Coordinates of C-alpha atoms and ligand atoms in Angstrom, one line a residue:
M9 CA 52.9 -23.6 -2.7
P10 CA 50.6 -26.1 -4.8
E11 CA 46.8 -24.8 -4.7
P12 CA 45.4 -27.9 -2.9
L13 CA 41.8 -27.2 -4.1
H14 CA 41.3 -30.1 -6.3
K15 CA 38.4 -32.4 -6.7
G16 CA 37.6 -34.9 -3.8
E17 CA 40.1 -33.5 -1.4
R18 CA 39.7 -31.6 1.8
T19 CA 41.7 -29.0 2.7
F20 CA 42.4 -28.3 6.6
R21 CA 44.5 -25.0 7.3
G22 CA 46.4 -24.1 10.5
I23 CA 49.6 -22.8 11.9
P24 CA 52.8 -24.4 10.5
V25 CA 55.2 -25.3 13.1
S26 CA 57.7 -27.7 11.8
A27 CA 59.0 -28.0 8.2
G28 CA 58.4 -30.8 6.1
V29 CA 55.7 -32.7 4.0
C30 CA 54.6 -36.2 4.6
R31 CA 51.7 -38.5 3.7
G32 CA 50.0 -41.8 4.9
K33 CA 47.2 -43.1 7.0
I34 CA 46.0 -41.2 9.8
L35 CA 45.7 -42.0 13.4
V36 CA 43.0 -40.0 15.3
L37 CA 43.9 -40.0 19.2
D38 CA 41.7 -38.7 21.8
K39 CA 38.5 -40.0 20.5
V40 CA 38.3 -42.3 23.5
R41 CA 38.7 -40.0 26.5
P42 CA 39.6 -41.7 30.1
N43 CA 36.4 -42.0 32.1
F44 CA 36.4 -39.5 34.9
A45 CA 32.5 -40.0 35.8
K46 CA 31.3 -39.1 39.4
R47 CA 30.9 -42.0 41.9
Q48 CA 29.5 -41.3 45.1
L49 CA 31.7 -43.0 47.9
S50 CA 30.2 -44.8 50.7
D51 CA 31.3 -43.8 54.6
G52 CA 35.0 -44.7 55.4
E53 CA 36.1 -44.7 51.7
A54 CA 37.3 -41.4 51.4
L55 CA 40.7 -42.3 52.9
E56 CA 41.3 -45.1 50.6
E57 CA 40.5 -42.7 47.7
V58 CA 43.1 -40.3 48.9
N59 CA 45.6 -42.9 49.4
R60 CA 44.6 -44.0 45.7
L61 CA 45.5 -40.7 44.8
E62 CA 49.0 -40.6 46.3
K63 CA 50.1 -43.5 44.6
A64 CA 48.7 -42.1 41.4
L65 CA 50.9 -39.1 42.0
V66 CA 53.9 -41.0 42.8
E67 CA 53.5 -43.1 40.0
T68 CA 53.0 -40.1 37.6
R69 CA 56.0 -38.8 39.0
H70 CA 58.3 -41.8 38.2
Q71 CA 57.0 -41.6 34.6
I72 CA 57.7 -37.7 34.1
L73 CA 61.3 -38.3 35.5
D74 CA 61.5 -41.3 33.2
V75 CA 60.3 -39.4 30.0
Q76 CA 62.3 -36.5 31.1
R77 CA 65.7 -38.5 31.6
K78 CA 65.0 -40.0 28.1
V79 CA 64.3 -36.6 26.5
S80 CA 67.3 -35.6 28.1
Q81 CA 69.5 -38.2 26.8
G82 CA 68.2 -38.0 23.4
M83 CA 67.6 -34.3 22.8
G84 CA 69.3 -32.4 25.4
S85 CA 69.1 -30.9 28.7
H86 CA 66.9 -27.8 27.2
E87 CA 64.2 -30.1 26.1
G88 CA 64.3 -32.1 28.9
S89 CA 63.6 -29.4 31.3
I90 CA 60.5 -28.9 29.7
F91 CA 59.1 -31.5 32.1
D92 CA 60.2 -29.6 35.2
A93 CA 57.0 -27.5 34.5
H94 CA 55.2 -31.0 34.7
L95 CA 56.9 -31.9 37.9
L96 CA 55.7 -28.5 39.3
V97 CA 52.3 -29.6 38.8
L98 CA 52.4 -32.5 40.8
E99 CA 53.9 -30.5 43.5
D100 CA 51.4 -27.8 43.5
R101 CA 49.9 -28.1 47.1
T102 CA 47.0 -25.6 46.6
L103 CA 45.6 -27.8 43.7
L104 CA 46.4 -31.2 45.6
D105 CA 44.8 -29.9 48.7
E106 CA 41.8 -28.6 46.9
V107 CA 41.5 -32.3 45.3
V108 CA 41.9 -33.8 48.8
R109 CA 39.1 -31.5 50.2
V110 CA 36.8 -32.3 47.4
I111 CA 37.2 -36.1 47.7
Q112 CA 36.8 -35.7 51.7
E113 CA 34.0 -33.2 51.8
E114 CA 32.1 -34.1 48.6
K115 CA 32.7 -37.9 49.0
V116 CA 33.5 -38.4 45.6
N117 CA 35.9 -40.6 43.6
A118 CA 39.7 -39.2 43.2
E119 CA 39.3 -39.4 39.3
H120 CA 36.5 -37.0 39.2
A121 CA 37.9 -34.6 41.8
F122 CA 41.4 -34.6 40.3
H123 CA 39.8 -34.1 36.9
T124 CA 37.4 -31.3 37.9
V125 CA 39.9 -29.4 40.1
A126 CA 42.8 -29.5 37.5
E127 CA 40.7 -28.7 34.5
R128 CA 39.2 -25.6 36.2
Y129 CA 42.9 -24.6 36.7
A130 CA 43.7 -25.5 33.5
T131 CA 40.7 -23.4 31.9
T132 CA 41.6 -20.4 33.8
L133 CA 45.1 -20.3 32.3
A134 CA 44.2 -21.3 28.8
A135 CA 41.7 -17.9 28.8
I136 CA 44.6 -15.7 29.6
E137 CA 45.9 -13.8 26.6
D138 CA 49.6 -14.9 27.3
D139 CA 51.3 -17.8 25.0
Y140 CA 53.3 -18.7 28.0
L141 CA 50.5 -19.2 30.6
R142 CA 48.4 -21.0 27.9
E143 CA 51.5 -23.4 27.7
R144 CA 51.1 -23.9 31.4
A145 CA 47.3 -25.2 30.9
T146 CA 48.6 -27.6 28.5
D147 CA 50.9 -28.8 30.9
M148 CA 48.5 -29.1 33.6
R149 CA 46.4 -31.0 31.0
D150 CA 49.2 -33.3 29.9
V151 CA 49.9 -34.3 33.9
T152 CA 46.3 -34.7 34.6
A153 CA 45.9 -37.2 31.5
R154 CA 48.9 -39.1 33.1
V155 CA 47.3 -39.1 36.6
L156 CA 43.9 -40.4 35.8
N157 CA 45.5 -42.9 33.5
N158 CA 47.3 -44.2 36.5
L159 CA 44.4 -44.0 38.6
L160 CA 42.2 -46.1 36.4
G161 CA 45.0 -48.3 35.9
R162 CA 45.2 -47.9 32.1
N163 CA 48.5 -47.1 29.8
D164 CA 48.1 -44.1 27.2
E165 CA 45.5 -45.3 25.1
I166 CA 47.8 -45.7 22.3
D167 CA 51.3 -46.5 23.0
L168 CA 53.1 -44.1 20.8
R169 CA 56.4 -45.7 21.5
H170 CA 55.2 -48.8 19.5
L171 CA 53.0 -48.0 16.6
K172 CA 52.2 -50.7 14.2
E173 CA 52.5 -48.9 11.2
P174 CA 53.8 -45.6 9.8
C175 CA 51.1 -42.8 10.6
I176 CA 50.0 -39.1 10.7
I177 CA 48.9 -38.2 14.3
I178 CA 46.0 -36.3 14.6
S179 CA 45.0 -35.0 18.0
H180 CA 43.3 -32.5 20.0
D181 CA 46.5 -31.4 21.9
L182 CA 49.6 -33.3 21.6
T183 CA 51.2 -33.1 25.0
P184 CA 55.1 -32.7 25.2
S185 CA 55.4 -36.2 26.9
N186 CA 53.4 -37.6 23.9
T187 CA 55.8 -35.9 21.5
A188 CA 58.6 -36.9 23.4
Q189 CA 57.7 -40.8 23.1
L190 CA 56.5 -40.5 19.7
D191 CA 58.3 -43.1 17.6
K192 CA 60.2 -41.6 15.0
R193 CA 59.8 -44.2 12.2
N194 CA 56.3 -44.8 12.5
V195 CA 55.4 -41.0 12.8
L196 CA 55.2 -39.2 9.8
G197 CA 54.0 -36.1 11.0
F198 CA 51.3 -34.5 13.4
A199 CA 48.3 -32.4 13.3
T200 CA 46.4 -30.9 16.3
D201 CA 43.3 -29.0 16.9
V202 CA 45.3 -26.2 19.3
G203 CA 48.4 -25.0 19.8
S204 CA 50.9 -22.2 18.9
K205 CA 54.5 -21.7 17.2
T206 CA 55.7 -21.0 20.7
S207 CA 54.2 -24.2 22.7
H208 CA 56.6 -27.0 23.7
T209 CA 55.1 -29.4 21.7
A210 CA 55.9 -27.2 18.4
I211 CA 59.5 -26.9 19.6
M212 CA 60.0 -30.6 20.4
A213 CA 58.6 -31.2 16.9
R214 CA 61.1 -29.1 15.1
H215 CA 64.0 -30.8 17.4
L216 CA 62.8 -34.3 16.2
R217 CA 62.5 -32.7 12.8
I218 CA 58.7 -34.0 12.5
P219 CA 56.5 -32.1 10.2
A220 CA 53.9 -30.9 12.4
V221 CA 50.9 -28.4 11.8
V222 CA 48.8 -26.8 15.0
G223 CA 45.8 -24.9 15.5
L224 CA 43.5 -26.4 13.1
K225 CA 40.5 -26.1 15.3
N226 CA 38.4 -29.1 15.3
I227 CA 40.2 -31.3 12.9
T228 CA 40.3 -34.3 15.3
E229 CA 36.2 -34.5 14.9
Q230 CA 36.2 -34.1 11.3
L231 CA 38.7 -37.1 10.6
E232 CA 38.5 -40.8 11.2
T233 CA 41.7 -43.3 11.7
G234 CA 42.7 -44.8 8.6
Q235 CA 41.8 -42.1 6.1
Y236 CA 44.6 -41.0 3.8
A237 CA 46.2 -37.7 4.2
L238 CA 49.2 -35.4 3.1
L239 CA 50.6 -33.0 5.7
D240 CA 52.7 -29.9 4.5
G241 CA 54.5 -28.5 7.7
Y242 CA 55.8 -25.7 5.5
N243 CA 52.6 -24.0 4.8
G244 CA 50.1 -25.4 7.7
V245 CA 48.1 -27.5 5.7
V246 CA 46.5 -30.9 6.0
V247 CA 44.9 -32.3 2.8
V248 CA 42.6 -35.6 3.3
H249 CA 42.2 -37.6 0.3
P250 CA 44.6 -35.8 -1.9
T251 CA 44.0 -36.1 -5.7
D252 CA 46.9 -37.5 -7.8
Q253 CA 47.5 -33.9 -9.0
T254 CA 47.9 -32.8 -5.4
L255 CA 50.4 -35.7 -4.8
F256 CA 52.2 -35.0 -7.6
E257 CA 52.6 -31.3 -6.9
Y258 CA 53.6 -31.9 -3.4
G259 CA 56.2 -34.6 -4.6
Q260 CA 58.0 -31.9 -6.7
L261 CA 57.9 -29.5 -3.6
V262 CA 59.4 -31.9 -1.3
R263 CA 62.1 -33.0 -3.8
K264 CA 63.3 -29.4 -4.0
H265 CA 63.0 -28.8 -0.2
V266 CA 65.3 -32.0 0.3
T267 CA 67.5 -31.0 -2.0
L268 CA 68.1 -27.5 -0.6
Q269 CA 68.3 -28.7 3.0
E270 CA 70.6 -30.9 2.3
K271 CA 72.7 -28.5 0.8
L272 CA 72.2 -25.9 3.4
R273 CA 72.9 -28.6 6.3
D274 CA 76.2 -29.6 4.3
I275 CA 77.4 -25.9 4.6
L276 CA 76.4 -25.2 8.1
L277 CA 79.6 -25.5 9.6
K278 CA 81.8 -24.1 6.9
P279 CA 82.7 -20.4 6.8
A280 CA 80.9 -17.9 4.8
V281 CA 83.5 -17.5 2.2
T282 CA 83.3 -16.5 -1.5
L283 CA 84.5 -18.8 -4.3
D284 CA 87.5 -16.3 -4.8
G285 CA 88.3 -16.7 -1.2
H286 CA 86.9 -13.4 0.3
R287 CA 85.5 -14.2 3.8
V288 CA 82.7 -12.3 4.9
F289 CA 81.4 -12.4 8.7
L290 CA 78.1 -13.7 9.0
S291 CA 76.0 -13.3 12.3
A292 CA 72.4 -13.5 13.5
N293 CA 70.0 -10.9 15.0
I294 CA 68.4 -11.9 18.5
E295 CA 66.4 -10.7 21.1
Q296 CA 67.0 -12.5 24.0
A297 CA 69.7 -14.7 25.6
A298 CA 67.6 -17.8 24.8
D299 CA 68.1 -17.3 21.1
A300 CA 71.8 -18.1 21.5
E301 CA 70.8 -21.5 20.6
E302 CA 69.4 -20.8 17.5
V303 CA 72.4 -18.7 16.8
K304 CA 74.9 -21.9 16.9
A305 CA 72.3 -24.3 15.3
N306 CA 72.2 -22.1 12.5
G307 CA 75.9 -21.9 11.8
A308 CA 76.3 -18.1 12.5
D309 CA 79.8 -16.2 13.4
G310 CA 78.2 -14.5 16.1
V311 CA 75.5 -11.9 17.3
G312 CA 75.5 -8.7 15.1
L313 CA 72.2 -7.1 16.9
F314 CA 70.9 -8.0 20.1
R315 CA 67.9 -5.8 20.3
T316 CA 67.6 -5.3 24.1
E317 CA 64.4 -3.7 24.4
Y318 CA 62.4 -7.0 24.3
L319 CA 63.6 -7.6 27.5
F320 CA 61.8 -4.3 28.7
I321 CA 58.8 -4.6 26.3
N322 CA 57.7 -8.1 27.5
C323 CA 57.5 -7.6 31.4
D324 CA 55.1 -4.9 33.1
H325 CA 58.0 -3.3 35.0
L326 CA 61.7 -2.2 34.1
P327 CA 64.3 -4.7 34.3
T328 CA 66.6 -4.0 37.1
E329 CA 70.4 -3.6 36.4
E330 CA 71.2 -7.0 37.7
Q331 CA 68.4 -8.8 35.5
Q332 CA 69.4 -7.1 32.5
Y333 CA 73.2 -8.1 33.7
Q334 CA 71.9 -11.8 33.8
A335 CA 70.8 -12.0 30.4
Y336 CA 73.4 -10.0 28.8
R337 CA 76.0 -12.2 30.4
Q338 CA 74.3 -15.4 29.6
A339 CA 74.1 -14.5 26.0
A340 CA 77.4 -13.6 25.9
A341 CA 78.5 -17.2 27.9
A342 CA 76.5 -19.1 25.5
L343 CA 78.1 -18.1 22.7
K344 CA 81.9 -17.1 23.5
P345 CA 84.3 -16.9 21.8
M346 CA 81.9 -15.4 19.2
P347 CA 81.3 -11.9 19.5
V348 CA 77.8 -10.6 20.7
V349 CA 76.9 -6.8 19.8
M350 CA 74.3 -5.5 22.0
R351 CA 72.3 -2.4 21.3
T352 CA 71.3 0.0 23.6
L353 CA 67.5 0.5 24.1
D354 CA 65.8 1.5 21.0
L355 CA 62.6 2.2 22.3
G356 CA 59.8 4.4 20.7
G357 CA 58.7 4.6 17.2
D358 CA 56.7 1.3 17.1
K359 CA 58.0 -0.3 20.3
F360 CA 56.7 1.3 23.8
L361 CA 56.7 0.0 27.3
S362 CA 52.9 -0.1 28.5
H363 CA 53.8 0.9 32.2
L364 CA 56.3 4.0 30.9
Q365 CA 54.0 7.1 30.5
V366 CA 55.5 7.8 27.0
P367 CA 53.2 10.7 25.2
S368 CA 51.8 9.8 22.1
E369 CA 53.3 11.9 19.4
M370 CA 52.3 13.1 15.9
N371 CA 55.3 11.2 14.3
P372 CA 56.6 8.6 16.7
F373 CA 59.6 7.8 14.5
L374 CA 61.1 11.3 14.1
G375 CA 60.3 11.5 17.9
W376 CA 61.5 10.6 21.4
R377 CA 62.9 7.4 20.5
A378 CA 66.3 5.5 20.9
I379 CA 69.4 7.2 21.9
R380 CA 67.2 10.6 22.3
F381 CA 65.2 8.7 24.7
C382 CA 68.1 7.2 26.7
L383 CA 69.9 10.7 26.8
Q384 CA 66.9 12.0 28.6
E385 CA 66.0 9.2 30.7
R386 CA 69.2 8.6 32.4
D387 CA 68.3 6.6 34.9
I388 CA 67.1 3.7 32.8
F389 CA 70.4 4.4 30.4
R390 CA 72.5 4.1 33.5
Q391 CA 71.3 0.9 34.5
Q392 CA 71.7 -0.8 31.0
L393 CA 74.9 0.7 30.5
R394 CA 76.3 -0.6 33.6
A395 CA 74.8 -4.0 33.1
I396 CA 76.2 -4.2 29.2
L397 CA 79.6 -3.2 30.8
R398 CA 79.5 -5.7 33.8
A399 CA 78.6 -8.5 31.1
S400 CA 81.2 -7.4 29.2
A401 CA 83.6 -9.2 31.5
E402 CA 82.9 -12.2 29.5
G403 CA 85.2 -10.7 27.2
N404 CA 83.0 -11.1 23.8
I405 CA 80.6 -8.4 24.0
K406 CA 80.3 -5.1 21.9
M407 CA 77.6 -2.3 22.2
M408 CA 76.3 -0.1 19.9
Y409 CA 73.9 2.9 19.9
P410 CA 70.7 3.4 18.0
M411 CA 69.6 6.0 15.7
I412 CA 72.9 8.2 16.4
S413 CA 72.0 11.2 14.3
G414 CA 75.1 13.5 14.8
L415 CA 78.2 13.8 16.9
D416 CA 76.6 15.2 19.8
E417 CA 74.8 12.4 20.6
L418 CA 77.7 10.2 20.2
N419 CA 79.9 12.1 22.5
Q420 CA 77.1 12.4 25.3
A421 CA 76.6 8.5 25.2
N422 CA 80.4 8.2 25.2
A423 CA 80.6 10.6 28.2
L424 CA 78.0 8.6 29.9
V425 CA 79.9 5.0 29.3
E426 CA 83.2 6.7 30.7
E427 CA 81.4 7.9 33.7
Y428 CA 79.9 4.6 34.3
K429 CA 83.3 2.9 33.9
G430 CA 84.5 5.3 36.6
E431 CA 81.8 3.9 39.1
L432 CA 82.3 0.5 38.1
R433 CA 86.3 0.7 38.8
R434 CA 85.4 2.4 42.3
E435 CA 83.0 -0.7 43.0
K436 CA 85.8 -2.8 41.9
A437 CA 83.2 -4.8 39.4
A438 CA 85.0 -6.5 36.5
F439 CA 84.3 -5.3 32.9
D440 CA 86.1 -5.4 29.6
E441 CA 88.2 -2.0 29.3
K442 CA 88.6 -2.5 25.7
M443 CA 85.0 -3.3 24.9
E444 CA 84.2 -2.0 21.5
I445 CA 82.0 0.8 20.9
G446 CA 80.2 1.3 17.6
A447 CA 76.7 3.0 16.4
M448 CA 74.0 2.3 14.0
I449 CA 74.0 4.0 10.9
E450 CA 70.4 4.5 10.4
T451 CA 69.6 8.3 9.7
P452 CA 70.8 10.2 6.4
S453 CA 72.6 12.8 8.4
A454 CA 74.8 9.9 10.2
V455 CA 75.9 8.7 7.1
L456 CA 76.8 12.4 5.7
V457 CA 78.8 12.9 9.1
A458 CA 80.2 9.3 9.2
D459 CA 83.8 10.4 8.9
A460 CA 83.6 12.2 12.2
L461 CA 81.6 9.3 13.9
A462 CA 84.2 6.7 12.5
K463 CA 87.1 8.7 14.4
R464 CA 85.0 8.1 17.5
L465 CA 84.3 4.5 16.9
K466 CA 85.3 1.0 16.5
F467 CA 82.5 -0.2 14.0
F468 CA 79.2 0.8 12.4
S469 CA 76.4 -1.3 11.8
I470 CA 74.1 -0.1 9.2
G471 CA 70.2 -0.4 10.1
T472 CA 68.6 -0.6 6.8
N473 CA 65.0 -0.7 8.0
D474 CA 65.4 3.1 9.3
L475 CA 68.0 4.3 7.0
I476 CA 65.5 3.3 4.0
Q477 CA 62.3 4.9 6.0
Y478 CA 64.4 8.1 6.9
T479 CA 65.9 8.4 3.6
L480 CA 62.9 7.8 1.3
A481 CA 60.5 9.5 3.9
V482 CA 58.5 6.0 3.6
D483 CA 57.0 5.2 6.9
R484 CA 58.2 1.4 7.6
M485 CA 54.7 0.8 9.0
N486 CA 52.5 2.2 6.6
E487 CA 51.1 -0.5 4.1
K488 CA 49.6 2.2 1.9
I489 CA 53.1 3.6 0.7
A490 CA 54.7 -0.2 1.3
H491 CA 55.6 -0.2 -2.4
L492 CA 57.6 3.0 -2.1
Y493 CA 59.9 1.2 0.5
E494 CA 62.4 0.2 -1.7
P495 CA 65.9 -1.1 -0.4
T496 CA 67.3 -0.9 -4.2
H497 CA 66.6 3.0 -4.4
P498 CA 70.1 4.3 -5.9
A499 CA 69.8 6.8 -2.8
I500 CA 69.9 3.5 -0.3
V501 CA 72.8 2.1 -2.8
R502 CA 74.8 5.2 -2.7
L503 CA 74.2 5.8 1.1
I504 CA 75.3 2.2 1.9
K505 CA 78.8 3.0 -0.3
S506 CA 79.2 6.1 1.3
T507 CA 79.3 4.7 4.7
V508 CA 81.4 1.6 3.9
D509 CA 83.9 4.2 2.5
A510 CA 83.9 6.4 5.7
A511 CA 84.3 3.2 7.7
H512 CA 87.2 1.8 5.5
N513 CA 88.8 5.0 5.5
H514 CA 89.3 5.0 9.4
K515 CA 89.9 1.2 9.3
I516 CA 86.7 0.5 11.3
W517 CA 84.4 -2.4 10.7
I518 CA 81.1 -2.3 8.8
S519 CA 78.0 -4.3 9.1
V520 CA 74.5 -4.2 7.8
C521 CA 72.0 -5.7 10.5
G522 CA 68.5 -4.4 8.8
E523 CA 66.5 -6.8 7.0
M524 CA 68.3 -6.2 3.7
A525 CA 71.0 -8.5 5.4
S526 CA 68.3 -11.1 5.5
D527 CA 67.4 -11.0 1.9
P528 CA 69.5 -13.7 -0.3
V529 CA 68.5 -11.7 -3.3
L530 CA 70.5 -8.7 -1.8
T531 CA 73.5 -10.5 -0.5
P532 CA 75.9 -10.1 -3.4
L533 CA 74.8 -6.3 -3.7
L534 CA 75.8 -5.7 0.0
I535 CA 79.0 -7.7 -0.5
G536 CA 79.9 -5.9 -3.4
L537 CA 79.5 -2.7 -1.9
G538 CA 82.2 -3.7 0.7
V539 CA 80.2 -4.7 3.9
D540 CA 82.4 -6.8 6.1
E541 CA 79.6 -8.3 8.1
L542 CA 75.9 -9.4 7.4
S543 CA 73.8 -9.9 10.3
A544 CA 70.3 -11.8 9.7
A545 CA 67.6 -13.5 11.2
P546 CA 68.8 -16.9 12.6
P547 CA 66.8 -19.2 10.4
L548 CA 68.0 -17.0 7.1
V549 CA 71.5 -17.3 8.1
P550 CA 72.2 -21.0 6.1
A551 CA 70.4 -19.4 2.9
I552 CA 72.6 -16.4 2.9
K553 CA 75.7 -18.5 3.8
Y554 CA 74.9 -20.6 0.7
V555 CA 74.6 -17.6 -1.6
I556 CA 78.0 -16.2 -0.1
R557 CA 79.5 -19.6 -0.9
R558 CA 78.3 -19.6 -4.4
L559 CA 79.2 -15.8 -5.1
K560 CA 82.3 -14.3 -6.6
L561 CA 83.4 -11.0 -5.1
S562 CA 84.4 -9.9 -8.4
E563 CA 80.8 -10.9 -9.6
A564 CA 79.5 -8.7 -6.5
K565 CA 81.7 -5.9 -7.0
E566 CA 80.5 -5.7 -10.7
L567 CA 77.0 -5.8 -9.5
A568 CA 77.7 -3.0 -6.8
E569 CA 79.2 -1.1 -9.8
F570 CA 76.4 -1.3 -11.9
A571 CA 74.1 -0.5 -9.1
L572 CA 76.1 2.8 -8.0
N573 CA 75.6 4.2 -11.6
C574 CA 72.1 3.2 -12.2
E575 CA 69.2 5.6 -11.9
S576 CA 66.6 3.1 -11.4
S577 CA 65.5 0.9 -8.3
A578 CA 63.7 -1.5 -10.5
E579 CA 66.4 -2.1 -12.9
I580 CA 69.0 -2.6 -9.7
L581 CA 66.6 -4.8 -8.1
A582 CA 66.3 -7.1 -11.5
R583 CA 70.1 -7.3 -11.5
C584 CA 70.2 -8.4 -8.1
Q585 CA 67.4 -10.9 -8.7
E586 CA 69.1 -12.2 -11.9
L587 CA 73.0 -12.7 -10.1
A588 CA 71.1 -14.3 -7.1
R589 CA 68.9 -16.8 -9.4
Q590 CA 71.9 -17.3 -11.6
I591 CA 74.4 -18.6 -8.6
A592 CA 71.6 -20.2 -6.5
P593 CA 68.7 -21.0 -8.3
S594 CA 67.6 -23.8 -6.0
L595 CA 67.1 -21.1 -3.3
F596 CA 64.4 -19.2 -5.3
E597 CA 62.5 -22.1 -6.9
N598 CA 60.7 -23.3 -3.8
N599 CA 57.5 -22.0 -3.2
Ligands
LIG616 C1 67.1 -1.3 11.6 O1 66.7 0.0 11.6 O2 67.8 -1.6 10.2 C2 67.5 -2.1 12.6 C3 68.0 -2.8 12.6 O3 66.8 -1.6 13.9 P1 65.4 -2.2 14.2 O4 64.8 -2.8 13.2 O5 65.4 -2.6 15.4 O6 64.7 -0.7 14.0
LIG617 MG1 66.5 0.8 13.6

C-alpha cells in the first residue's frame, strides 16, 4: 500500500469492506437531519396524529417493498431478503403501540413520538456486543428515517438514484435502502462513520462492487461536500486532498489490481488444471451453510472442510440434532453435486463453548479436544453423527474426523457411525449408505500409522495448521515463537510426502485443508508432493487456481524433489517463492 502521508493531504483510516480504489468529489450526506422537534398537540389533535402516523407507515411499507423488489431483481433474492428485517420493524406491535401511547398520553406530534421511541430501541440494540443485534439497530434507524421523511412529506434529502455527477458518498451510516438505491454510474465509492464487515451495507457494497470503507468514526463531521478525495477500499483509507505523489502511487496500485482481477475473473469457471494437463481438485473451507454462496462465487470445486464447531460456538446452547441436520443439509443441497466434506466436532484447543463446563487445562492443544472430546461426550457426538448421516441423503456429503492420533480412535469412531446407521435404518430415516469417511492427518503419529488408517478410510485431509504445531512443538497461538512455525520445515515436507504415499498406496484420495493450502506461494510444492486436492479460504480460491493454471506438474515435481532433499526451511521457502513469482508475477506485486 502506498504511504499516504504526503504534505497537504489528510488521511482517515477505517475498515475496508469492499475492494477497489476511486477518487473524485465527495458528497456528505446527513448534514441536514429531519426535523422531528416536539410540538404539543391541542385537544382532539391526537387522533389526527395517529392517523397521520398510520398513513406514513403504510407509505413506508410500500416503499420498502418496492426497494426490495428492485434489489431482488437486480442482485438476487438473498440481498432482497435483507429488507425483510425492515418490514418486521413496521410490524413491531410493541414499538408501534408505544408510539401511539406517547402521542395520546403525552400529546406530542407523531414525528417526535416515533423518533423518540424508535431511537431508544435502536440505542439499546446498538450498545449490545453482538454484530447481529447492532445491525438490527441500523435497520431500525433506516426504517425510522423513512417513516419520518414520509411524515414530514419529504423525499430522501438527496435522491441517490439521480445524482448529477460522479461522487464519493460520505455518510454517518449509509443504510441498506440507501445503498440499494445508489446509482452505480455516479457513485464512485462510499465511506461511513460507523459499520462493520458483516453489515448488510458492506455485503451490498461488495455485491455492487462499489469500493467502500466503514468505521471512520466522525468523518462526516470533518469533511465538506465538494472536497476532492481518494478512497481505498483495499486498505480502508480515505485521503482528502491527495497529493500528486499519492495519486500516482494509487494509480499504479489500481492498474495492478484491475489487471489481476480481470485475470482471476477470466478463470473463475475454468478448471484448476496445470499447463501440462494435471487436474487438481480445488475446494473451499467454510464454517456455515450460508458460506455456500461464497464457494460458488469463487469458482471452487466443492467444500474440502466444513468446520462444524462454529455452529456450536455461536450459540448459547448446544444445537439439536435437527438444527444441525438442517444446517448440513442446506449446505449440501446448495452445492449439489459438488462434494461437501463435513468435519466432526473439533472443540477444545482454542475453541471452547461458553455453556459447556470444560475444565481449563495446562496444554489445551494437547488435551481434551476434537475426537477425544467426542468419544467421551457420546450424546453430543451421537447427535452430530446422526445429523450428518441424515443430511448425507442429499448424496454429496463426506465426513471426516479431526485429530485422529491412532487406530484406536478411528475404530471407535467408525463403530459409533455403524451403530447410528443401524438406528437410522430401524427408524427408516434416509441416509447415504456409501457416504465416504476420511480422517484429518494432523498429528505426527497419524502420519506414522497412515498405512493402517488408509486401509480403513476413503480419504485423508492434512490439517497442516495442527500438523505443524505438533511436529515442530510450536504453539500455533503463541506470537513469541511464531518465527518457528515454518510450513516449509523439511520435517513438514517429508511428513506430507509420507502421508501422500500412504494414501496413494491404498488408492485413497488426499487433500490439504490447513492454511498451507491457502498460500499461493506453496501451491506448487503441495501439488509436486502429490496432493490431489487443496481446500482454501474461499476468497483465495481464484488466486490458487491462477497459480495452478500457470504451473507445469513437471516444475512442481522438481520443486518437491528439491524440498525433499533440502535441509533448510528458508531455502525451501525461497525456492517456492522463486517459482511462484516466476509463473504468476502479477499475484505477488500488489501490496
Ligand atoms: C488444521 O489443523 O490444519 C485444520 C484445518 O484444522 P483447524 O485449523 O480447524 O484446527
Ligand atoms: Mg486442526
